[in-house]
PDB file of C-alpha atoms in Angstrom:
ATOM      1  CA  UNK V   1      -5.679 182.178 -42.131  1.00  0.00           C
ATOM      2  CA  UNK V   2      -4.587 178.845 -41.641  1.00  0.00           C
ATOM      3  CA  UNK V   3      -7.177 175.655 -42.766  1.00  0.00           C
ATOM      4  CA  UNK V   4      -8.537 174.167 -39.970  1.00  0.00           C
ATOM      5  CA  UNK V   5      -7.696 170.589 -40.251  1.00  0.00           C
ATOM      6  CA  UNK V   6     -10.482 167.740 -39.484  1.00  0.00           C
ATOM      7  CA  UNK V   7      -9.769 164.749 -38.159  1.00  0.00           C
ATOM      8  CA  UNK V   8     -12.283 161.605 -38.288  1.00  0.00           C
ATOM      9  CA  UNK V   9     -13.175 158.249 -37.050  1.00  0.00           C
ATOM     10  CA  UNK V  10     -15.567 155.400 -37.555  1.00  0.00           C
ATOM     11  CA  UNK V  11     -16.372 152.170 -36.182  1.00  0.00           C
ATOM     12  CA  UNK V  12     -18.852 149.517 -35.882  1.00  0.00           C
ATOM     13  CA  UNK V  13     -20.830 147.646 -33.219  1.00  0.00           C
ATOM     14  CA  UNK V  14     -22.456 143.962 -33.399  1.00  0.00           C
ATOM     15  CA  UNK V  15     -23.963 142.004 -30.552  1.00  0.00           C
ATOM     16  CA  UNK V  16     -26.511 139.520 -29.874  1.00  0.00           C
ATOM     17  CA  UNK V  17     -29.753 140.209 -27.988  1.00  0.00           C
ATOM     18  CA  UNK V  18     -32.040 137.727 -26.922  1.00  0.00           C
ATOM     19  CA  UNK V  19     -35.158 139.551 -27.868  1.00  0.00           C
ATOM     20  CA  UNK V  20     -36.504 139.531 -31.796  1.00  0.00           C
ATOM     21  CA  UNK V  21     -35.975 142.523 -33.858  1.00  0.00           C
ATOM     22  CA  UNK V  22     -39.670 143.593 -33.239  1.00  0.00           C
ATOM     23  CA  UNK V  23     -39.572 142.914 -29.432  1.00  0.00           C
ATOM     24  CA  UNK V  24     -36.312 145.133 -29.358  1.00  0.00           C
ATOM     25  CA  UNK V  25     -37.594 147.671 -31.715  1.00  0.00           C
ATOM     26  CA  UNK V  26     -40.599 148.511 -29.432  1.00  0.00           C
ATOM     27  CA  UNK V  27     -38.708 149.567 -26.500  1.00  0.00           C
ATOM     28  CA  UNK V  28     -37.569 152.693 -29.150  1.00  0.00           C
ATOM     29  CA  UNK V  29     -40.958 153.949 -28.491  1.00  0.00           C
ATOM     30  CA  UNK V  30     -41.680 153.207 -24.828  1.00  0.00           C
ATOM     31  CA  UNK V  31     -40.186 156.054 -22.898  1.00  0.00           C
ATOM     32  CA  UNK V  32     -40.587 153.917 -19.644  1.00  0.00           C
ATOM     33  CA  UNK V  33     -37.390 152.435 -21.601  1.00  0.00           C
ATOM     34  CA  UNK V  34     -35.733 155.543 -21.698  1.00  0.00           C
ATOM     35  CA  UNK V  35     -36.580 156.680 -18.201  1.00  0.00           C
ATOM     36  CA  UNK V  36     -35.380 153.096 -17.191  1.00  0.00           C
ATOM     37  CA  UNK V  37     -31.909 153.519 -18.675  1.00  0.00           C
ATOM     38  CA  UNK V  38     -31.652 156.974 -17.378  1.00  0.00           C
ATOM     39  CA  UNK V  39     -32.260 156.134 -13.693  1.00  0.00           C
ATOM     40  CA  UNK V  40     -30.016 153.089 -14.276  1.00  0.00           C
ATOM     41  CA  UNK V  41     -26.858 155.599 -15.092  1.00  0.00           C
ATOM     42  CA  UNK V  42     -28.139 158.267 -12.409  1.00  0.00           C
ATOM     43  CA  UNK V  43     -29.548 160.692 -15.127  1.00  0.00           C
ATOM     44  CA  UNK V  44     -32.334 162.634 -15.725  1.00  0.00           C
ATOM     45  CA  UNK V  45     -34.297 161.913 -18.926  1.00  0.00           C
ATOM     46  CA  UNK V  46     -36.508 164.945 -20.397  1.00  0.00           C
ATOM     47  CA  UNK V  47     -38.408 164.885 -23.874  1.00  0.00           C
ATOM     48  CA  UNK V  48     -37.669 167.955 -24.891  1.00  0.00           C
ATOM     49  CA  UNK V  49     -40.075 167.863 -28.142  1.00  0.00           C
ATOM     50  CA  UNK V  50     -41.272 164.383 -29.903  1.00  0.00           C
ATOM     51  CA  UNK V  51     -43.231 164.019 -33.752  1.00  0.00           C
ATOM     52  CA  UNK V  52     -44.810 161.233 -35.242  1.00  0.00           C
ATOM     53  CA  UNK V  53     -45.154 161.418 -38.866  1.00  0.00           C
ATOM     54  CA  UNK V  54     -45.942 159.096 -41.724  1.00  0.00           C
ATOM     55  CA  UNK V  55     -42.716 159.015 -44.424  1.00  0.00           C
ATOM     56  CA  UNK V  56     -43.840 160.652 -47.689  1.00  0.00           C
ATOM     57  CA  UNK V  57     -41.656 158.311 -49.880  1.00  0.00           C
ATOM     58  CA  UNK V  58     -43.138 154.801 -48.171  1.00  0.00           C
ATOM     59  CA  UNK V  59     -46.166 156.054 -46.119  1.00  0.00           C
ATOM     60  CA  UNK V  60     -44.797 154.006 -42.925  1.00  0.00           C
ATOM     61  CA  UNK V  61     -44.634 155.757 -39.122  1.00  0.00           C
ATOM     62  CA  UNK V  62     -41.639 157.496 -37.992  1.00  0.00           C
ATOM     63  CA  UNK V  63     -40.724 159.496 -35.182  1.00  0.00           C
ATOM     64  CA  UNK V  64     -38.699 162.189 -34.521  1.00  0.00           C
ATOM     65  CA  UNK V  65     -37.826 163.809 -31.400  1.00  0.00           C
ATOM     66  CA  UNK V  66     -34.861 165.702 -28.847  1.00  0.00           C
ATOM     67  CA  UNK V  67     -34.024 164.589 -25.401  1.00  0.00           C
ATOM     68  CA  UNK V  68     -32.207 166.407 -22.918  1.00  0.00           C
ATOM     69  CA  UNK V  69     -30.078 164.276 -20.658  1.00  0.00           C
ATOM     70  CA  UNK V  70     -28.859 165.548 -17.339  1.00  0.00           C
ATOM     71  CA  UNK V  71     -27.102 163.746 -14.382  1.00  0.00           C
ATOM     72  CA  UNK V  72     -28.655 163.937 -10.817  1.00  0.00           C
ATOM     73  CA  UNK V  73     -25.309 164.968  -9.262  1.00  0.00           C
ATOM     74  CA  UNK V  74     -23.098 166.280 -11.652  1.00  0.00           C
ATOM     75  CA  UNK V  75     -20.047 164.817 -12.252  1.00  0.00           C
ATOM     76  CA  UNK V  76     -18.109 167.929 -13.040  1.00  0.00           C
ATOM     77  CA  UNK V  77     -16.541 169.531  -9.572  1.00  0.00           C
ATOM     78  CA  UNK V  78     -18.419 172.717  -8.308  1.00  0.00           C
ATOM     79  CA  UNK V  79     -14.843 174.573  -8.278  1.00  0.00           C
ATOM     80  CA  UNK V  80     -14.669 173.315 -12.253  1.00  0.00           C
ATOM     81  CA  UNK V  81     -18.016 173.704 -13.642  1.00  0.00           C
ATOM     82  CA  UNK V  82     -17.267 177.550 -14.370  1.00  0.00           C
ATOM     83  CA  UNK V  83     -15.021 176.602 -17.124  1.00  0.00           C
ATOM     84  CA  UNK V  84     -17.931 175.052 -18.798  1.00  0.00           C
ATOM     85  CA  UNK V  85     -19.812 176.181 -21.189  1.00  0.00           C
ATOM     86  CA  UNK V  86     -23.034 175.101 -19.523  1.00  0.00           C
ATOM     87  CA  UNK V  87     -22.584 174.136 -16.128  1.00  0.00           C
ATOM     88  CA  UNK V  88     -25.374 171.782 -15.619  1.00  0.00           C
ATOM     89  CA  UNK V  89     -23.310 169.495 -18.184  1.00  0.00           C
ATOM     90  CA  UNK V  90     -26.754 168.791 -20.524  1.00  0.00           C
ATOM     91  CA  UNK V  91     -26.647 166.753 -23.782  1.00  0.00           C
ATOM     92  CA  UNK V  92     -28.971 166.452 -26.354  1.00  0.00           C
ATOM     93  CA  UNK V  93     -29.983 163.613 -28.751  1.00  0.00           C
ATOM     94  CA  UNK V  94     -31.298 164.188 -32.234  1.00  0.00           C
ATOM     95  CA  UNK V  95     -33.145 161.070 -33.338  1.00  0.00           C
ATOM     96  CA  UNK V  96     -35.298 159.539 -36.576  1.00  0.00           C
ATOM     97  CA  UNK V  97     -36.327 156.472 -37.035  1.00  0.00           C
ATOM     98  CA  UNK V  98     -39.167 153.873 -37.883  1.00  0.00           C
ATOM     99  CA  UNK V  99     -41.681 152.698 -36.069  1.00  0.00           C
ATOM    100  CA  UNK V 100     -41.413 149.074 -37.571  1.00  0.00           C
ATOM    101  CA  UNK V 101     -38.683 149.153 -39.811  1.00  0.00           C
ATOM    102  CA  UNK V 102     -35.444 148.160 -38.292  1.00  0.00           C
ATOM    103  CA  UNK V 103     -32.901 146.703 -41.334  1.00  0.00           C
ATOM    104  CA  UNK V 104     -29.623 149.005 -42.595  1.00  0.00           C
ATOM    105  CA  UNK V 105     -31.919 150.965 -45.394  1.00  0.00           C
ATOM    106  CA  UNK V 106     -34.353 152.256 -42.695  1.00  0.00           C
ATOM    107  CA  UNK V 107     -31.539 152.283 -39.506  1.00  0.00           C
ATOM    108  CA  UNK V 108     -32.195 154.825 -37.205  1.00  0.00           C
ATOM    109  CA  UNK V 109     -29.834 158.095 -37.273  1.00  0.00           C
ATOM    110  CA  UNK V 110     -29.113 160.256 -34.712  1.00  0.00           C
ATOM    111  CA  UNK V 111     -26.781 162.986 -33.452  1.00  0.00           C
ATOM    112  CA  UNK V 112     -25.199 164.293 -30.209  1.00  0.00           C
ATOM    113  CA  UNK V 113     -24.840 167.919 -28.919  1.00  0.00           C
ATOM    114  CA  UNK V 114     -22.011 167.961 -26.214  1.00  0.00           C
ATOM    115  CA  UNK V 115     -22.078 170.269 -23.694  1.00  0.00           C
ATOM    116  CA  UNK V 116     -18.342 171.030 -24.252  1.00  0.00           C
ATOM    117  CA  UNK V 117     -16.477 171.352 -27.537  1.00  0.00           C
ATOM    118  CA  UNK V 118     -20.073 171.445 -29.196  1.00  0.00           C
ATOM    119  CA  UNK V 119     -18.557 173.374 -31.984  1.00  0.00           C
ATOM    120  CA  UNK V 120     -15.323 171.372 -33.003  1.00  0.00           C
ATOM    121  CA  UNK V 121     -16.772 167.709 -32.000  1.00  0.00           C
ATOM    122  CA  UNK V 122     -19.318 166.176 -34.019  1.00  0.00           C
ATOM    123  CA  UNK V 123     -20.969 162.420 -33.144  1.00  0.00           C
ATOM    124  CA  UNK V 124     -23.518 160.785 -35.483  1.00  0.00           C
ATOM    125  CA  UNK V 125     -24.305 157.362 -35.512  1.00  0.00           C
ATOM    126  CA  UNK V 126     -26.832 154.604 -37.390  1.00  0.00           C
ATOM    127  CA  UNK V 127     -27.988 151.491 -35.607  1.00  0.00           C
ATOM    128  CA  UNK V 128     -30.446 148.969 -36.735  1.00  0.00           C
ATOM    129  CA  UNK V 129     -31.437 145.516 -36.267  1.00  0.00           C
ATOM    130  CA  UNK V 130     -30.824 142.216 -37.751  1.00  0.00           C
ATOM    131  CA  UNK V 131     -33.023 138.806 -37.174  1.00  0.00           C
ATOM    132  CA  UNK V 132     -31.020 135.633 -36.454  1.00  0.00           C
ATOM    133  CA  UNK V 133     -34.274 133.627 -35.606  1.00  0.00           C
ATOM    134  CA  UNK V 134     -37.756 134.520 -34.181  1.00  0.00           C
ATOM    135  CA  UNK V 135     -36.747 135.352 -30.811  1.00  0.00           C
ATOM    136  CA  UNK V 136     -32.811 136.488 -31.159  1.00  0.00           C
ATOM    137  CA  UNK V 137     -31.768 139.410 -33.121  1.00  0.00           C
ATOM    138  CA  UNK V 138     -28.337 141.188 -34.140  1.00  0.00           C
ATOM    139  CA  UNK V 139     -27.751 145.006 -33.338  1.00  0.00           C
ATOM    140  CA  UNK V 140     -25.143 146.931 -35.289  1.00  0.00           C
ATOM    141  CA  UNK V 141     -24.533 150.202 -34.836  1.00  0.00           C
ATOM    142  CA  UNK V 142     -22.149 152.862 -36.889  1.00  0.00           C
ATOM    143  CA  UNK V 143     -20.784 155.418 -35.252  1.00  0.00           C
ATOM    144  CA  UNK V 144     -18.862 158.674 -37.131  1.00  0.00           C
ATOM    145  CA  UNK V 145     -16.765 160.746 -34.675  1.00  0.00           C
ATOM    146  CA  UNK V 146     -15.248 164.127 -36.742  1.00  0.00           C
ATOM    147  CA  UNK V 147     -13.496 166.721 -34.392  1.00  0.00           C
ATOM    148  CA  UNK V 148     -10.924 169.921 -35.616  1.00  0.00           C
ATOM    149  CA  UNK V 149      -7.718 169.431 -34.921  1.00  0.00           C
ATOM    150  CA  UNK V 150      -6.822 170.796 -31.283  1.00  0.00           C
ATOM    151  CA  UNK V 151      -3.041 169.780 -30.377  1.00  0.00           C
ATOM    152  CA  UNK V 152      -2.938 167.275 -27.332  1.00  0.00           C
ATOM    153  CA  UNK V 153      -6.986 167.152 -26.933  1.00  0.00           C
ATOM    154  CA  UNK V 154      -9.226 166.130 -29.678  1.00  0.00           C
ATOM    155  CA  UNK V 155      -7.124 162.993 -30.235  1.00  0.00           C
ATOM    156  CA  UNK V 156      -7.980 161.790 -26.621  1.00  0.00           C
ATOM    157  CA  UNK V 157     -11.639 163.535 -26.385  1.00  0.00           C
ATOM    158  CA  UNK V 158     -11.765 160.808 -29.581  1.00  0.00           C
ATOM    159  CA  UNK V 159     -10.286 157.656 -28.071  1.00  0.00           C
ATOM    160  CA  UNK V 160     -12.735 158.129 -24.933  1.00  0.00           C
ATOM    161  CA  UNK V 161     -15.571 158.450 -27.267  1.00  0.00           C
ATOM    162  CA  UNK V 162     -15.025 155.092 -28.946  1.00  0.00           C
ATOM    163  CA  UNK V 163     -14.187 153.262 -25.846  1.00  0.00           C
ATOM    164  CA  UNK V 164     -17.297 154.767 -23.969  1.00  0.00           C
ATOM    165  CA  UNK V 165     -19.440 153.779 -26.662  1.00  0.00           C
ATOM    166  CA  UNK V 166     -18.389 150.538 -27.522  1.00  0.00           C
ATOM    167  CA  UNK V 167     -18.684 149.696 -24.366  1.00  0.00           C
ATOM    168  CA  UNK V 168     -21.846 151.542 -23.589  1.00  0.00           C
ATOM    169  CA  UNK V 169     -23.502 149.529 -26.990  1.00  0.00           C
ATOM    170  CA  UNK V 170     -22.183 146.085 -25.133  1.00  0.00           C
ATOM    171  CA  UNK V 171     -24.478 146.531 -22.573  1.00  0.00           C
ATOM    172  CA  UNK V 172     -27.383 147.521 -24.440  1.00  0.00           C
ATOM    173  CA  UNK V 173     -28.245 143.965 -25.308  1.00  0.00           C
ATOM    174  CA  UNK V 174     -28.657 142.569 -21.548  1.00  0.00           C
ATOM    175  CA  UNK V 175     -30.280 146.092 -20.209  1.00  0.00           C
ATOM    176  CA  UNK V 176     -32.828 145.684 -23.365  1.00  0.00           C
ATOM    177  CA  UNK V 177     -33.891 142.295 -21.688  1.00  0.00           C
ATOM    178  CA  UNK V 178     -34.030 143.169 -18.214  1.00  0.00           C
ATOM    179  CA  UNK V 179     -36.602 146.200 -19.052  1.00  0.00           C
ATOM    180  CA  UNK V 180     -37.908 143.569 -21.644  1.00  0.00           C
ATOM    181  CA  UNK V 181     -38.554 141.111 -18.562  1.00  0.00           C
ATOM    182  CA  UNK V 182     -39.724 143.435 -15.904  1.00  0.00           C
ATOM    183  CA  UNK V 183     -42.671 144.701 -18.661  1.00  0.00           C
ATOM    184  CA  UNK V 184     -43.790 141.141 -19.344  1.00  0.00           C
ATOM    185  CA  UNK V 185     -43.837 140.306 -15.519  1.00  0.00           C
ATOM    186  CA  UNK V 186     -45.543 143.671 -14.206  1.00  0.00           C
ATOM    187  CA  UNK V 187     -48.129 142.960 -17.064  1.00  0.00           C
ATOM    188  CA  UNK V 188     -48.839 139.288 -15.769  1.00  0.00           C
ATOM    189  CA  UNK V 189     -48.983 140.906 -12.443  1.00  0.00           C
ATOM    190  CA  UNK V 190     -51.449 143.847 -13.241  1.00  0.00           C
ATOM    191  CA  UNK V 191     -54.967 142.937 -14.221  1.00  0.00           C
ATOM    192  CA  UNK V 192     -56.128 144.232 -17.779  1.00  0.00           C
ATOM    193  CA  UNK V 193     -58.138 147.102 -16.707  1.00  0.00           C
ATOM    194  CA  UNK V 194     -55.267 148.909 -14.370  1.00  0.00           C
ATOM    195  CA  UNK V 195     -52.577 148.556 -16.891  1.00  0.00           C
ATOM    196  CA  UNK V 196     -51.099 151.893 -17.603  1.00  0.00           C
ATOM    197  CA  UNK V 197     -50.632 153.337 -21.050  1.00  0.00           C
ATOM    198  CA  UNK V 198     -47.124 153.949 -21.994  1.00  0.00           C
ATOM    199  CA  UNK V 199     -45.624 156.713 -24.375  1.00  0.00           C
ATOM    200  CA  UNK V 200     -46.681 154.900 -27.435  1.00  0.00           C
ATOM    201  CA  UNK V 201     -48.733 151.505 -27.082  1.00  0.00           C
ATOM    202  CA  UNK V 202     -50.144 150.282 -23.948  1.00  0.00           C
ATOM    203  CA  UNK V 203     -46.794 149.032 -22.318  1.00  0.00           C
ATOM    204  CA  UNK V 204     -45.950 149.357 -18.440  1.00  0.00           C
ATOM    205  CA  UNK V 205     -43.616 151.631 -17.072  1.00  0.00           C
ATOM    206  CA  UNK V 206     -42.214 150.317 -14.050  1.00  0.00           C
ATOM    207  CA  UNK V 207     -40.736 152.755 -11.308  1.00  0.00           C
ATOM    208  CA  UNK V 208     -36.685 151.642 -11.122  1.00  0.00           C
ATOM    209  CA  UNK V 209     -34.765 153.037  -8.211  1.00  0.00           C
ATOM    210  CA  UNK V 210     -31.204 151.577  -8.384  1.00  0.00           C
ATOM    211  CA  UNK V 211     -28.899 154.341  -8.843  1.00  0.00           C
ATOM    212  CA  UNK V 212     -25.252 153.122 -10.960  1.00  0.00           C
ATOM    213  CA  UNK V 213     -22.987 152.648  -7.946  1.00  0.00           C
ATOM    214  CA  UNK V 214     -20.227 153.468 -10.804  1.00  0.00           C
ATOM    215  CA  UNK V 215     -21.320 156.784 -11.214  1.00  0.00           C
ATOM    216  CA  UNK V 216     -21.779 157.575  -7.796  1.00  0.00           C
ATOM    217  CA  UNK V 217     -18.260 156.734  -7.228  1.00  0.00           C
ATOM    218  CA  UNK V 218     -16.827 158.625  -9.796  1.00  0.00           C
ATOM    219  CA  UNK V 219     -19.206 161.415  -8.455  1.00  0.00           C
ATOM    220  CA  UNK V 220     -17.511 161.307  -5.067  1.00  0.00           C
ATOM    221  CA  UNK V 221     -13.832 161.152  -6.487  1.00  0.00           C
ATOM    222  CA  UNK V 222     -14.598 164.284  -8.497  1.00  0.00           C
ATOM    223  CA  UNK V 223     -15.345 166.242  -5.464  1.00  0.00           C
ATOM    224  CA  UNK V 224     -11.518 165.923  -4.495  1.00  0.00           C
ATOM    225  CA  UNK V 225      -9.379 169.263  -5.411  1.00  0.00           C
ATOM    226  CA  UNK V 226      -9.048 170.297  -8.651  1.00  0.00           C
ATOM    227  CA  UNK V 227      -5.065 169.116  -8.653  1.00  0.00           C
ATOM    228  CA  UNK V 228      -5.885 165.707  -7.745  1.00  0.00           C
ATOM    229  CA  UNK V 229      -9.073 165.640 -10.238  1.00  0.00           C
ATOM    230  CA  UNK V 230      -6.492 167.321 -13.119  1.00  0.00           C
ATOM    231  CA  UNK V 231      -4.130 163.990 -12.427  1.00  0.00           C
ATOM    232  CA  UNK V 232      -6.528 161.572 -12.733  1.00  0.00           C
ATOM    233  CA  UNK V 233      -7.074 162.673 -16.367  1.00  0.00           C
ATOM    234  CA  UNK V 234      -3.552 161.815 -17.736  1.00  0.00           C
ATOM    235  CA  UNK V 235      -3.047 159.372 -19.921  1.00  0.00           C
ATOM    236  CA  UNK V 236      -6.929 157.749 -21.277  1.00  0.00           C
ATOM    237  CA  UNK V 237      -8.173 159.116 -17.462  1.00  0.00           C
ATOM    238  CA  UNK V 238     -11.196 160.798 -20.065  1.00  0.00           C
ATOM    239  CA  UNK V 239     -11.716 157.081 -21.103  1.00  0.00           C
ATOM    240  CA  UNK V 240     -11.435 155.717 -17.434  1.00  0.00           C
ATOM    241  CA  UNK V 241     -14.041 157.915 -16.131  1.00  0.00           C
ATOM    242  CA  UNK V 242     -16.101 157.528 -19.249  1.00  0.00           C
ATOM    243  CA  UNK V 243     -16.060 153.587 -18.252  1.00  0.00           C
ATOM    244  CA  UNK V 244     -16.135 154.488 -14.759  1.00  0.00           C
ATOM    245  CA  UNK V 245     -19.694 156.311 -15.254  1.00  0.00           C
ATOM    246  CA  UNK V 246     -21.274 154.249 -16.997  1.00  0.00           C
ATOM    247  CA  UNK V 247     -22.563 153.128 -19.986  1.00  0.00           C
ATOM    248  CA  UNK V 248     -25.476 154.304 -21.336  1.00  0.00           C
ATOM    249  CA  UNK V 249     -28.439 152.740 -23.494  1.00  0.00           C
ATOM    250  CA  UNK V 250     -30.238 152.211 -26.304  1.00  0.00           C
ATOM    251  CA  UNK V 251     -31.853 155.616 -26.633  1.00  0.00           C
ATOM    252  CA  UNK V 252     -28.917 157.749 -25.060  1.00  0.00           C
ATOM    253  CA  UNK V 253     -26.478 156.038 -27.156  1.00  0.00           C
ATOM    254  CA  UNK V 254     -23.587 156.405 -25.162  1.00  0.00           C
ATOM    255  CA  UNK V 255     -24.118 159.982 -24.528  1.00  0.00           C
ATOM    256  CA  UNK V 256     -22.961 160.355 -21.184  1.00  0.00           C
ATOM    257  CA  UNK V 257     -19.492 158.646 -21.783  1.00  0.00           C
ATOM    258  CA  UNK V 258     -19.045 161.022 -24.702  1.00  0.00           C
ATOM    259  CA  UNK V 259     -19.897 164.170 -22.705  1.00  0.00           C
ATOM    260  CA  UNK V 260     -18.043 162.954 -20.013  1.00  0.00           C
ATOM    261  CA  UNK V 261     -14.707 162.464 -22.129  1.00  0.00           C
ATOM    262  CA  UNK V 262     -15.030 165.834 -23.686  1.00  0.00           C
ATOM    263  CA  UNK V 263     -15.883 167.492 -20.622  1.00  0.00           C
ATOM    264  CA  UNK V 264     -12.680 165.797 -18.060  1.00  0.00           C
ATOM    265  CA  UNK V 265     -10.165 167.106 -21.104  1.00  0.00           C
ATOM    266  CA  UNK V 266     -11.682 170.639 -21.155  1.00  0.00           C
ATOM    267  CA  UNK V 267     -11.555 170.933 -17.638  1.00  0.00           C
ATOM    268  CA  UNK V 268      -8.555 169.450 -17.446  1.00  0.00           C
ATOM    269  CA  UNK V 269      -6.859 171.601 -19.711  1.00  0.00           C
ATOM    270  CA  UNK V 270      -8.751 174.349 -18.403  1.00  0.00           C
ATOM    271  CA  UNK V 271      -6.872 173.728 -14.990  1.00  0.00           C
ATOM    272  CA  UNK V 272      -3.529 173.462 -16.641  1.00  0.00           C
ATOM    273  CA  UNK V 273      -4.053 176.515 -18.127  1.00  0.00           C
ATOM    274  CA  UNK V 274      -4.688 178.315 -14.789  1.00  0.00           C
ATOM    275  CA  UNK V 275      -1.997 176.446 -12.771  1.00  0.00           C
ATOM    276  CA  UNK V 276       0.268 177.517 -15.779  1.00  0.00           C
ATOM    277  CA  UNK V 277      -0.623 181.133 -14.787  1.00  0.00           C
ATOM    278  CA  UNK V 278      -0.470 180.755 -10.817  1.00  0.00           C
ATOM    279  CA  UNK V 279       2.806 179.272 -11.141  1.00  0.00           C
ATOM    280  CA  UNK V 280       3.535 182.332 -13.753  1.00  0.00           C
ATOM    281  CA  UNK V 281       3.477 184.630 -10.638  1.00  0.00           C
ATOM    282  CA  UNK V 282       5.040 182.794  -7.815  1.00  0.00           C
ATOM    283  CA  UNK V 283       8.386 181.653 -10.283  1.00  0.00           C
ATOM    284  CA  UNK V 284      10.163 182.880 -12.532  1.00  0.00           C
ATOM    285  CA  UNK V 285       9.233 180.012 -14.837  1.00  0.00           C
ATOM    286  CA  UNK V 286       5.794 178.184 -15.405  1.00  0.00           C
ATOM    287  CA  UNK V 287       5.805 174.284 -15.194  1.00  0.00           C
ATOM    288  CA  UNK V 288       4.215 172.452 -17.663  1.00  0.00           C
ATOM    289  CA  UNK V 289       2.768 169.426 -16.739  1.00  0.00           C
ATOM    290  CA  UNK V 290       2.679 166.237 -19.644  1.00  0.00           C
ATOM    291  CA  UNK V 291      -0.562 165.793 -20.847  1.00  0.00           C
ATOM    292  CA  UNK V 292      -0.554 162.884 -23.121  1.00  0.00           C
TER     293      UNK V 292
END
């Protein structure tokens, strides 16, 4: 049997937010956050379980929870989404961390499940906070991408990755202040006794309707036929689209460029593989098209 050959990369993440560690660290545990981000990117956020449980070796609060992140029109092509795995293209983050403690020793950790390649991609990351005065902080984040060696695939699956989420984590500093913002005026607006309690703390949740006219687009350009959809992922097309889509948050962590990388290459070399055989029967010879 031959070894199965694993192929790895890492890289790292700093940028400035104009919110203090603390300020930033509380929007990990105000879902209205999450539900925020997810409406930004035209998802659908769902808690699939949550825990809150005191460390044993430090007796400080942590939490521990899955989400299950959808998009409202998925991306994938009806005519495509067979070749999938799971054709509602769902993701899942594992994540841990503190309640108040934000430096490297007590980062938070998590992991995604992609809905494609689940079993030969693996993404884990670390991302904490560092103070740079009272009201500014750093955020860093690590990020570990391993995959098995698949020929012609993995290599680009991994290059989207790490473009989606660097870019994704650039954002994360200005979409942390806006939600930051729009919590500290709906409070001012709201008298005392109608403010409504949050997931954890007593922090508003205001209703955000703007759908990412990115994703929309890409959306729309996915609906062409499969031919035109299996061009437009030559080359870093996986990393285009990833861009393309958007961006995703704090507590996503990139999650829908990842998935979105991994899932354009499977289809995508899910369509060659069938054009391949279609051709197989009309000619006497099957075309291969570059795929690089």
């Amino acid at each position: 049997a031959c070894a199965v050959l694993i192929t790895m990369r890492e890289f790292h993440t700093s940028h400035e937010c104009e919110l203090s560690c603390a300020e930033f660290w509380a929007l990990r545990l105000d879902e209205g956050f999450d539900k925020h981000i997810a409406q930004y990117d035209g998802q659908v956020f769902n808690m699939v379980w949550i825990d809150h449980f005191d460390d044993p070796a430090n007796g400080e609060k942590m939490v521990k929870r899955r989400v299950r992140l959808t998009f409202k029109e998925n991306p994938v092509p009806k005519a495509l989404r067979g070749m999938l795995k799971d054709p509602d293209f769902a993701f899942h983050v594992d994540a841990k961390w503190y309640h108040k403690l934000y430096d490297e020793p007590h980062a938070m950790v998590y992991s995604l499940q992609l809905p494609v390649f689940s079993d030969r991609i693996s993404v884990t990351g670390r991302q904490w906070a560092e103070p740079i005065s009272a009201t500014r902080c750093r955020l860093r984040c690590h990020v570990t991408v391993a995959a098995s060696k698949m020929p012609g695939l993995v290599g680009q699956v991994e290059r989207g990755v790490e473009k989606g989420m660097k870019e994704a984590y650039a954002l994360l500093p200005a979409r942390a202040e806006e939600y930051a913002e729009m919590v500290r005026l709906a409070a001012a607006a709201t008298p005392s006794s109608a403010k409504v309690s949050g997931a954890v703390g007593d922090s508003i949740s205001p209703a955000v309707a703007a759908e990412a006219a990115g994703a929309e687009a890409v959306a729309a350009q996915l609906e062409a036929s499969p031919h035109d959809f299996a061009g437009s992922c030559n080359g870093d097309g996986a990393a285009r689209a990833a861009r393309a889509v958007a961006v995703s948050s704090a507590t996503q962590d990139a999650v829908d460029s990842v998935a979105l990388a991994a899932a354009f290459d499977a289809a995508h070399a899910a369509h060659e593989h069938a054009h391949e055989h279609e051709e197989g029967h009309a000619h006497a010879h099957t075309h291969a098209h570059a795929h690089t």
